[in-house]
Backbone as a chain_set.jsonl record, in Angstrom:
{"seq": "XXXXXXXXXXXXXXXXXXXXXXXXXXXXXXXXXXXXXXXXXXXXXXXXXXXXXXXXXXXXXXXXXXXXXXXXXXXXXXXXXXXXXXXXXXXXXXXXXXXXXXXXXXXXXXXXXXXXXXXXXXXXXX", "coords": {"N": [[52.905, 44.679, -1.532], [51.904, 45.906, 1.839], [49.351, 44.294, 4.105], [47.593, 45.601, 6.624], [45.325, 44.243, 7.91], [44.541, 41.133, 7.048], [41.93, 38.897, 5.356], [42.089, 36.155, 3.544], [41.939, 33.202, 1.173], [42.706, 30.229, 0.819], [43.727, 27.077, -0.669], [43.678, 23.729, 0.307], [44.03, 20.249, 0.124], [43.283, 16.966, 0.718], [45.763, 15.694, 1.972], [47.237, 17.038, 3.253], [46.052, 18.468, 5.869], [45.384, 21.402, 7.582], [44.949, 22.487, 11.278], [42.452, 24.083, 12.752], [42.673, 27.763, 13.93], [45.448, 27.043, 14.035], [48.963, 28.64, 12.256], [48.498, 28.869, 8.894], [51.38, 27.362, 7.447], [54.095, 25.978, 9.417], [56.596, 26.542, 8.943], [58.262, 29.236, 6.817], [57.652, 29.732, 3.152], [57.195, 29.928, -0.436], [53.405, 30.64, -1.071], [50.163, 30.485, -2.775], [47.545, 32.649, -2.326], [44.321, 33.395, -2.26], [42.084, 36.383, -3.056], [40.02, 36.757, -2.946], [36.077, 34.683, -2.244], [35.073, 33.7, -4.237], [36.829, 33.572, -6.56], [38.598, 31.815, -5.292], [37.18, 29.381, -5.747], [37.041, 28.858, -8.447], [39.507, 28.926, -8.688], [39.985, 26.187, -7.782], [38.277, 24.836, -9.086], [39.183, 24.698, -11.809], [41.495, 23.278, -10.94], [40.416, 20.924, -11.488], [39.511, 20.229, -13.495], [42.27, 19.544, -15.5], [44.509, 18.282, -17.534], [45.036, 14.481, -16.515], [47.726, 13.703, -17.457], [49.124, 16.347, -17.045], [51.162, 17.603, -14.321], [49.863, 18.538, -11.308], [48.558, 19.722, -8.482], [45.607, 18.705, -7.043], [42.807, 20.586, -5.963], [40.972, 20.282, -3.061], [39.519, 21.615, -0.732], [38.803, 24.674, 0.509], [39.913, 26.919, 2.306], [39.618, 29.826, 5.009], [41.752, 31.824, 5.628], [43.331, 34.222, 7.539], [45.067, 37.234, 8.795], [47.746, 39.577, 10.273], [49.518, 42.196, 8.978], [51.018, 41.419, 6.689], [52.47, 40.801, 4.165], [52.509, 40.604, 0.409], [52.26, 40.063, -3.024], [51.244, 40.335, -6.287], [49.929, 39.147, -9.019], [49.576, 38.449, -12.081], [46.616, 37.204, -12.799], [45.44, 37.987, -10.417], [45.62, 36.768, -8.011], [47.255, 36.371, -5.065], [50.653, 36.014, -3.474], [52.582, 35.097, -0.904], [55.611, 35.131, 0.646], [55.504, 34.391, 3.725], [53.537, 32.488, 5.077], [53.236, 31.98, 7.645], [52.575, 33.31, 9.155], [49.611, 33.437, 8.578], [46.532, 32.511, 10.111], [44.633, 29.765, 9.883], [40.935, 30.046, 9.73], [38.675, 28.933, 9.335], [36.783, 26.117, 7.805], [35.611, 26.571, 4.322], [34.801, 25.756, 1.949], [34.144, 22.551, 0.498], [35.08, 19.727, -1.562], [34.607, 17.2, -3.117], [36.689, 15.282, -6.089], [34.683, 14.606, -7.858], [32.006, 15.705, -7.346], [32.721, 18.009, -7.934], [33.323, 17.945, -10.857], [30.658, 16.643, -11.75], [29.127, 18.768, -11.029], [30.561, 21.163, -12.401], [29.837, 19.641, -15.511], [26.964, 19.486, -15.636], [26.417, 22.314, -15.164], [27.626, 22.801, -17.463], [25.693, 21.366, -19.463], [23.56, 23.279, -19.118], [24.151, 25.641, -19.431], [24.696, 25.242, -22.784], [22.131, 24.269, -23.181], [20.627, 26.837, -22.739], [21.985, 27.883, -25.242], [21.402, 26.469, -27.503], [18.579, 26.926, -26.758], [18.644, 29.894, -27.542], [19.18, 29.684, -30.226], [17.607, 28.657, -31.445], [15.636, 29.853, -31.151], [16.397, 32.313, -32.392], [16.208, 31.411, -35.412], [13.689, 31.107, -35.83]], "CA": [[51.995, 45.485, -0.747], [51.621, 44.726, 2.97], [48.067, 44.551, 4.443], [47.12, 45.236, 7.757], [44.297, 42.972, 8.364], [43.689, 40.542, 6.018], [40.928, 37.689, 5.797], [41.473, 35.683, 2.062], [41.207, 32.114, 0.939], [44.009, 29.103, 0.652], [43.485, 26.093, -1.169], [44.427, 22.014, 0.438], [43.587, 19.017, 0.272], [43.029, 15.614, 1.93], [47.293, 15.669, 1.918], [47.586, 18.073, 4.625], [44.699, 19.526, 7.022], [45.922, 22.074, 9.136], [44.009, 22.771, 12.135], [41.625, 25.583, 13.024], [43.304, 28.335, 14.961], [46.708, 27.136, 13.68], [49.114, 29.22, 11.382], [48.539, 27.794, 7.616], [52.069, 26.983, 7.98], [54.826, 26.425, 10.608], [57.899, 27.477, 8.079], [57.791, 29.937, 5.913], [57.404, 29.655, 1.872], [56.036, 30.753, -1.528], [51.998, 30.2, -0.755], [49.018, 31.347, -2.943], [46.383, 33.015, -1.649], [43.168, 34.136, -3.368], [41.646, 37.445, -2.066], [37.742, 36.522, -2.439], [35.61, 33.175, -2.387], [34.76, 33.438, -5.905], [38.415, 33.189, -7.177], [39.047, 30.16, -4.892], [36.063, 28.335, -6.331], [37.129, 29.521, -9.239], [41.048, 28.084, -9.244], [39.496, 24.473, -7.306], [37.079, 23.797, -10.238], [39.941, 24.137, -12.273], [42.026, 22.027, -11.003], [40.01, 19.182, -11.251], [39.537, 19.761, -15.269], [43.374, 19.758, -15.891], [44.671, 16.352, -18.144], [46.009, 13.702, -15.698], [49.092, 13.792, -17.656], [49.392, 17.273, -16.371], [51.168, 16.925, -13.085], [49.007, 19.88, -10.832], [47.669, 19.756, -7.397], [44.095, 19.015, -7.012], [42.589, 21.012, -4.529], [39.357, 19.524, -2.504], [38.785, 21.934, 0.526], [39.364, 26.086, 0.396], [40.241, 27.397, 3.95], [39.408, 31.249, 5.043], [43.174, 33.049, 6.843], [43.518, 36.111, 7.761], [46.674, 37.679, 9.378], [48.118, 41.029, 10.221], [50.893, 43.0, 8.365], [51.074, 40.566, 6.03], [52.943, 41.078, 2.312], [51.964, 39.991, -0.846], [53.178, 40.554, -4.11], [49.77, 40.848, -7.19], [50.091, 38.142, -9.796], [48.151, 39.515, -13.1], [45.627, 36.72, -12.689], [44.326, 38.454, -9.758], [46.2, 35.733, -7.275], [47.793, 36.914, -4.349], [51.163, 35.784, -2.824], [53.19, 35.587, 0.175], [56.311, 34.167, 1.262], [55.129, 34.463, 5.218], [52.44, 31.565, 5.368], [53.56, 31.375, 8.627], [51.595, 34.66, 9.885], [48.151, 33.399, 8.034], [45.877, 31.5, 10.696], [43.446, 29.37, 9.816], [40.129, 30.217, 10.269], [37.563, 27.627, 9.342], [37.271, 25.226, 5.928], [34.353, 27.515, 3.879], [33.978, 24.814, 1.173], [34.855, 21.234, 0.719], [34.396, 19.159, -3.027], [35.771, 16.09, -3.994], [36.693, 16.012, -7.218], [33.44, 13.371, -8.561], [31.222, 16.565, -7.37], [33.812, 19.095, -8.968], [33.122, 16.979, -12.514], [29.644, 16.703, -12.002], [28.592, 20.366, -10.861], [30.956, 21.234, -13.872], [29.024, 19.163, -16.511], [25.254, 19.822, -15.515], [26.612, 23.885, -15.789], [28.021, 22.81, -18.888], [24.841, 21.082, -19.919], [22.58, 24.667, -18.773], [24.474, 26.424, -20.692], [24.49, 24.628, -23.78], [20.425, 24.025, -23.734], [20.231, 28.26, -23.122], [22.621, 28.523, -26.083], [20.4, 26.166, -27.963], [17.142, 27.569, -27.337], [18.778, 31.137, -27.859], [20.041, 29.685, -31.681], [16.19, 27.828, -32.002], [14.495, 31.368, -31.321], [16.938, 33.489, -34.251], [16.171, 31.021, -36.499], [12.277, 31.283, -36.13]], "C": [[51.838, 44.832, 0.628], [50.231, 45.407, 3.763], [48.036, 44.469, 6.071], [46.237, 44.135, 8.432], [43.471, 42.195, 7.398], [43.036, 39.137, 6.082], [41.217, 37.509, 3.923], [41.104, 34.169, 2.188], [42.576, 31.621, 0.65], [43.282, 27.893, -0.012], [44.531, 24.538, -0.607], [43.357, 21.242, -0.31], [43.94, 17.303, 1.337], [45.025, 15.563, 2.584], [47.87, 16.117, 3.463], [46.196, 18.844, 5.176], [45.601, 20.209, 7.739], [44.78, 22.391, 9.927], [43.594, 24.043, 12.676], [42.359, 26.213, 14.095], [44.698, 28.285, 14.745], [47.794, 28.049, 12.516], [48.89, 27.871, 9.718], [49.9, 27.047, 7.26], [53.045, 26.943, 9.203], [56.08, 26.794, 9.909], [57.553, 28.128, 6.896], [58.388, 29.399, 4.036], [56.783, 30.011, 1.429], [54.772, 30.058, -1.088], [51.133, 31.174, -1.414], [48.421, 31.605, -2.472], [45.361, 33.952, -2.279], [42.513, 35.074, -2.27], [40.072, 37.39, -1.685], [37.726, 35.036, -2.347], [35.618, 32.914, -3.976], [36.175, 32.647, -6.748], [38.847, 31.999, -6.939], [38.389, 29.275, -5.362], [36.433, 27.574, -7.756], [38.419, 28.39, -9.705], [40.427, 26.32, -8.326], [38.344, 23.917, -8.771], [37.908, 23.867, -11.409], [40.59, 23.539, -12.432], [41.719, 20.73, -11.266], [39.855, 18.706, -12.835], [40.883, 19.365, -15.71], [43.319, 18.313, -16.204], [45.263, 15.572, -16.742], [47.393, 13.378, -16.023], [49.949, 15.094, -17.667], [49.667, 17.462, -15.154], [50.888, 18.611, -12.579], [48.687, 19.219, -9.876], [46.129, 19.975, -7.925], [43.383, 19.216, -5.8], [40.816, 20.828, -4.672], [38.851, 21.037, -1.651], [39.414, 23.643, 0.203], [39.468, 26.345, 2.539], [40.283, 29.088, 4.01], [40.587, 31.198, 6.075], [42.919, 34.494, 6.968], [44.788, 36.125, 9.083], [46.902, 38.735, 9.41], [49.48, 41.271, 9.926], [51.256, 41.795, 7.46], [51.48, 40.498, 4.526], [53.113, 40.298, 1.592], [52.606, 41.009, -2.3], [51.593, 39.946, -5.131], [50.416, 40.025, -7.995], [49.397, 38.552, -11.271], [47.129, 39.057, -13.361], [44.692, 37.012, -11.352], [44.926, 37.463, -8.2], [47.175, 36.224, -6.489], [49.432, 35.728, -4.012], [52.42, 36.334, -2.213], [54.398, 34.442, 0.597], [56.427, 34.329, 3.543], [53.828, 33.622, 5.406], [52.279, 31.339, 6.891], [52.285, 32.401, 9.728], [50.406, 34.74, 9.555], [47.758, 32.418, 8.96], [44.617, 30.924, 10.072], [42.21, 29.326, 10.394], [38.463, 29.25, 10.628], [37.887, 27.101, 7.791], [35.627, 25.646, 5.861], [34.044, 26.25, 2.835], [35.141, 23.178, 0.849], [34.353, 20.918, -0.844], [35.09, 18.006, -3.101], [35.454, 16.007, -5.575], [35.326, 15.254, -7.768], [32.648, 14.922, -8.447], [31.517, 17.574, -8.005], [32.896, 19.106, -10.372], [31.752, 16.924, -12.667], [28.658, 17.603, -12.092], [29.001, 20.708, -12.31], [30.066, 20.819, -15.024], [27.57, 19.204, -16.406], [25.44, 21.796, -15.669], [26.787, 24.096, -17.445], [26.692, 22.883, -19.678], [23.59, 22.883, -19.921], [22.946, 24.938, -19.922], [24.578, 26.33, -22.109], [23.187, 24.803, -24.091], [20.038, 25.64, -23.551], [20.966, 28.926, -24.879], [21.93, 27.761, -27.291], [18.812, 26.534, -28.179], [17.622, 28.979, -27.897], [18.906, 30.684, -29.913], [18.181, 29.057, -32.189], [15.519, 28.988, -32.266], [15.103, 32.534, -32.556], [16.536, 32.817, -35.252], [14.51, 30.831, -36.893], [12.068, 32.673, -36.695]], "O": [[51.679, 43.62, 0.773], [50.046, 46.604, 3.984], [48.385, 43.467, 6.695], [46.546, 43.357, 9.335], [42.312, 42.362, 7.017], [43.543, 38.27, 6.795], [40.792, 38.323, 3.103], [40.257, 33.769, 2.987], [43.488, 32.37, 0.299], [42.075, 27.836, 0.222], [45.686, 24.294, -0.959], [42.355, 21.475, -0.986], [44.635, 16.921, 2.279], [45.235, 15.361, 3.78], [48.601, 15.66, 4.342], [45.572, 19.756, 4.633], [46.486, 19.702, 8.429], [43.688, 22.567, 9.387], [44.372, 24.939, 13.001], [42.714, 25.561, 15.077], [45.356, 29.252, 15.129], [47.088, 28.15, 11.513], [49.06, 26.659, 9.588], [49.676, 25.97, 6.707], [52.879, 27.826, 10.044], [56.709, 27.598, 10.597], [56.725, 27.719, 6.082], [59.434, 28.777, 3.852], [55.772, 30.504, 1.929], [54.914, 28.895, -0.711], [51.087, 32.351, -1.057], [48.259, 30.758, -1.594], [45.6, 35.077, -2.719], [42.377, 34.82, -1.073], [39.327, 37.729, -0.765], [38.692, 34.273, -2.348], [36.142, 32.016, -4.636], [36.341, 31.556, -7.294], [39.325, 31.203, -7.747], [38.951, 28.185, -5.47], [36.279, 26.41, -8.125], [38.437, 27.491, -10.546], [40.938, 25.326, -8.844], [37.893, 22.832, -9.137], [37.508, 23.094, -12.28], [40.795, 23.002, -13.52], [42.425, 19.722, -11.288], [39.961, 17.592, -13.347], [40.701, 18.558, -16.622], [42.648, 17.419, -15.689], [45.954, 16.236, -15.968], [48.177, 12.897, -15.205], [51.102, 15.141, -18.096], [48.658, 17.56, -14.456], [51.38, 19.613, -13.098], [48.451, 18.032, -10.098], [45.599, 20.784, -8.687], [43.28, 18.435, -4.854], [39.94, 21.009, -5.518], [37.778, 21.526, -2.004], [40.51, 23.732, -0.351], [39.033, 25.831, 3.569], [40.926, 29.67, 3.137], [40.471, 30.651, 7.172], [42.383, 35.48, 6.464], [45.173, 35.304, 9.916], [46.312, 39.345, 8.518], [50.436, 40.712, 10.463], [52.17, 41.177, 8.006], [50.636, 40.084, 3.732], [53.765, 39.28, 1.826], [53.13, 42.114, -2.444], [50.893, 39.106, -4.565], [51.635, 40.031, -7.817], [48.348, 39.168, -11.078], [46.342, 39.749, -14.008], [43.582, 36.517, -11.157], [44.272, 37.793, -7.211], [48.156, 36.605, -7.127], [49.258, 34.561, -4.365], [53.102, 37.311, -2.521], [54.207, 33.245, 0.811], [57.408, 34.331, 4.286], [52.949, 34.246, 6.001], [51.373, 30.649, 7.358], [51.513, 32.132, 10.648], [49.772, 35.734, 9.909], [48.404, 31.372, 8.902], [43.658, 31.644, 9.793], [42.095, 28.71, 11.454], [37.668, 29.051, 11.546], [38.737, 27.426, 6.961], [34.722, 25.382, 6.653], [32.926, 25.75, 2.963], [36.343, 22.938, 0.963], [33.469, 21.59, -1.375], [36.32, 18.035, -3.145], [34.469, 16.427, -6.182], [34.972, 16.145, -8.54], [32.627, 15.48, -9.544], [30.66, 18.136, -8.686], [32.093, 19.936, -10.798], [31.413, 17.165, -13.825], [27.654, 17.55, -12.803], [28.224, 20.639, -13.262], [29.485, 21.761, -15.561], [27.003, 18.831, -17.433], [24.58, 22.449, -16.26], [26.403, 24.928, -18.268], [26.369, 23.855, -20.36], [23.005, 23.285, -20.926], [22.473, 24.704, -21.034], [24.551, 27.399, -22.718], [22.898, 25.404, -25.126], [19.051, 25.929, -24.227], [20.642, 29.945, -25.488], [21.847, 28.5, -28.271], [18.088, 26.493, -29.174], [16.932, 29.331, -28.854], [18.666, 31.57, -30.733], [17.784, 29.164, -33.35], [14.916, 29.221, -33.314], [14.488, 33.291, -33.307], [16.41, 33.511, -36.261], [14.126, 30.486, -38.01], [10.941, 33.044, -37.022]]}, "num_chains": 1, "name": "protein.A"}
């Protein structure tokens, strides 16, 4: 599908910064690109659970592109990509994490949810 004017989300880290205003790359290649924030949040707080004997990028920082005429090909997880990275500029860096905050946001959600799924199992059994 090719989009006229599109604004999504990219995923780096500390590895490579590109700079604001610049294309996300300068040669072209395969490059994901998530269409909302949610999604990017979404694939970065996964990466950081994955085993360490799982070799995976772990992405710190999401970055908002947008680009015109721009084609993408639909993934069935909802995950956009494009072999034209070259035509996505970077627009600003929307969220940053290292992974310690990743792991720790993660496990205090964990914990919520657990003590709602606990009181929910305390209150059927009264």
């Amino acid at each position: 599908m090719k989009v006229k004017n599109f604004t999504g989300f990219v995923l780096g880290n500390e590895n490579a910064i590109p700079q604001i205003g610049a294309p996300w790359m300068k040669t072209d290649m395969h490059v994901w690109v998530c269409p909302n924030l949610a999604m990017a949040k979404k694939v970065l707080v996964e990466s950081h659970k994955k085993s360490v004997l799982d070799p995976h990028p772990v992405w710190t920082i999401i970055y908002q592109v947008s680009g015109n005429d721009i084609v993408f090909e639909q993934a069935n997880n909802g995950l956009l990509y494009t072999n034209v990275p070259s035509k996505l500029y970077v627009n600003r860096v929307v969220w940053k994490k290292k992974p310690e905050e990743v792991k720790e946001e993660f496990l205090l959600n964990n914990a919520k949810k657990n003590s709602k799924i606990l009181d929910l199992v305390n209150r059927i059994e009264k």
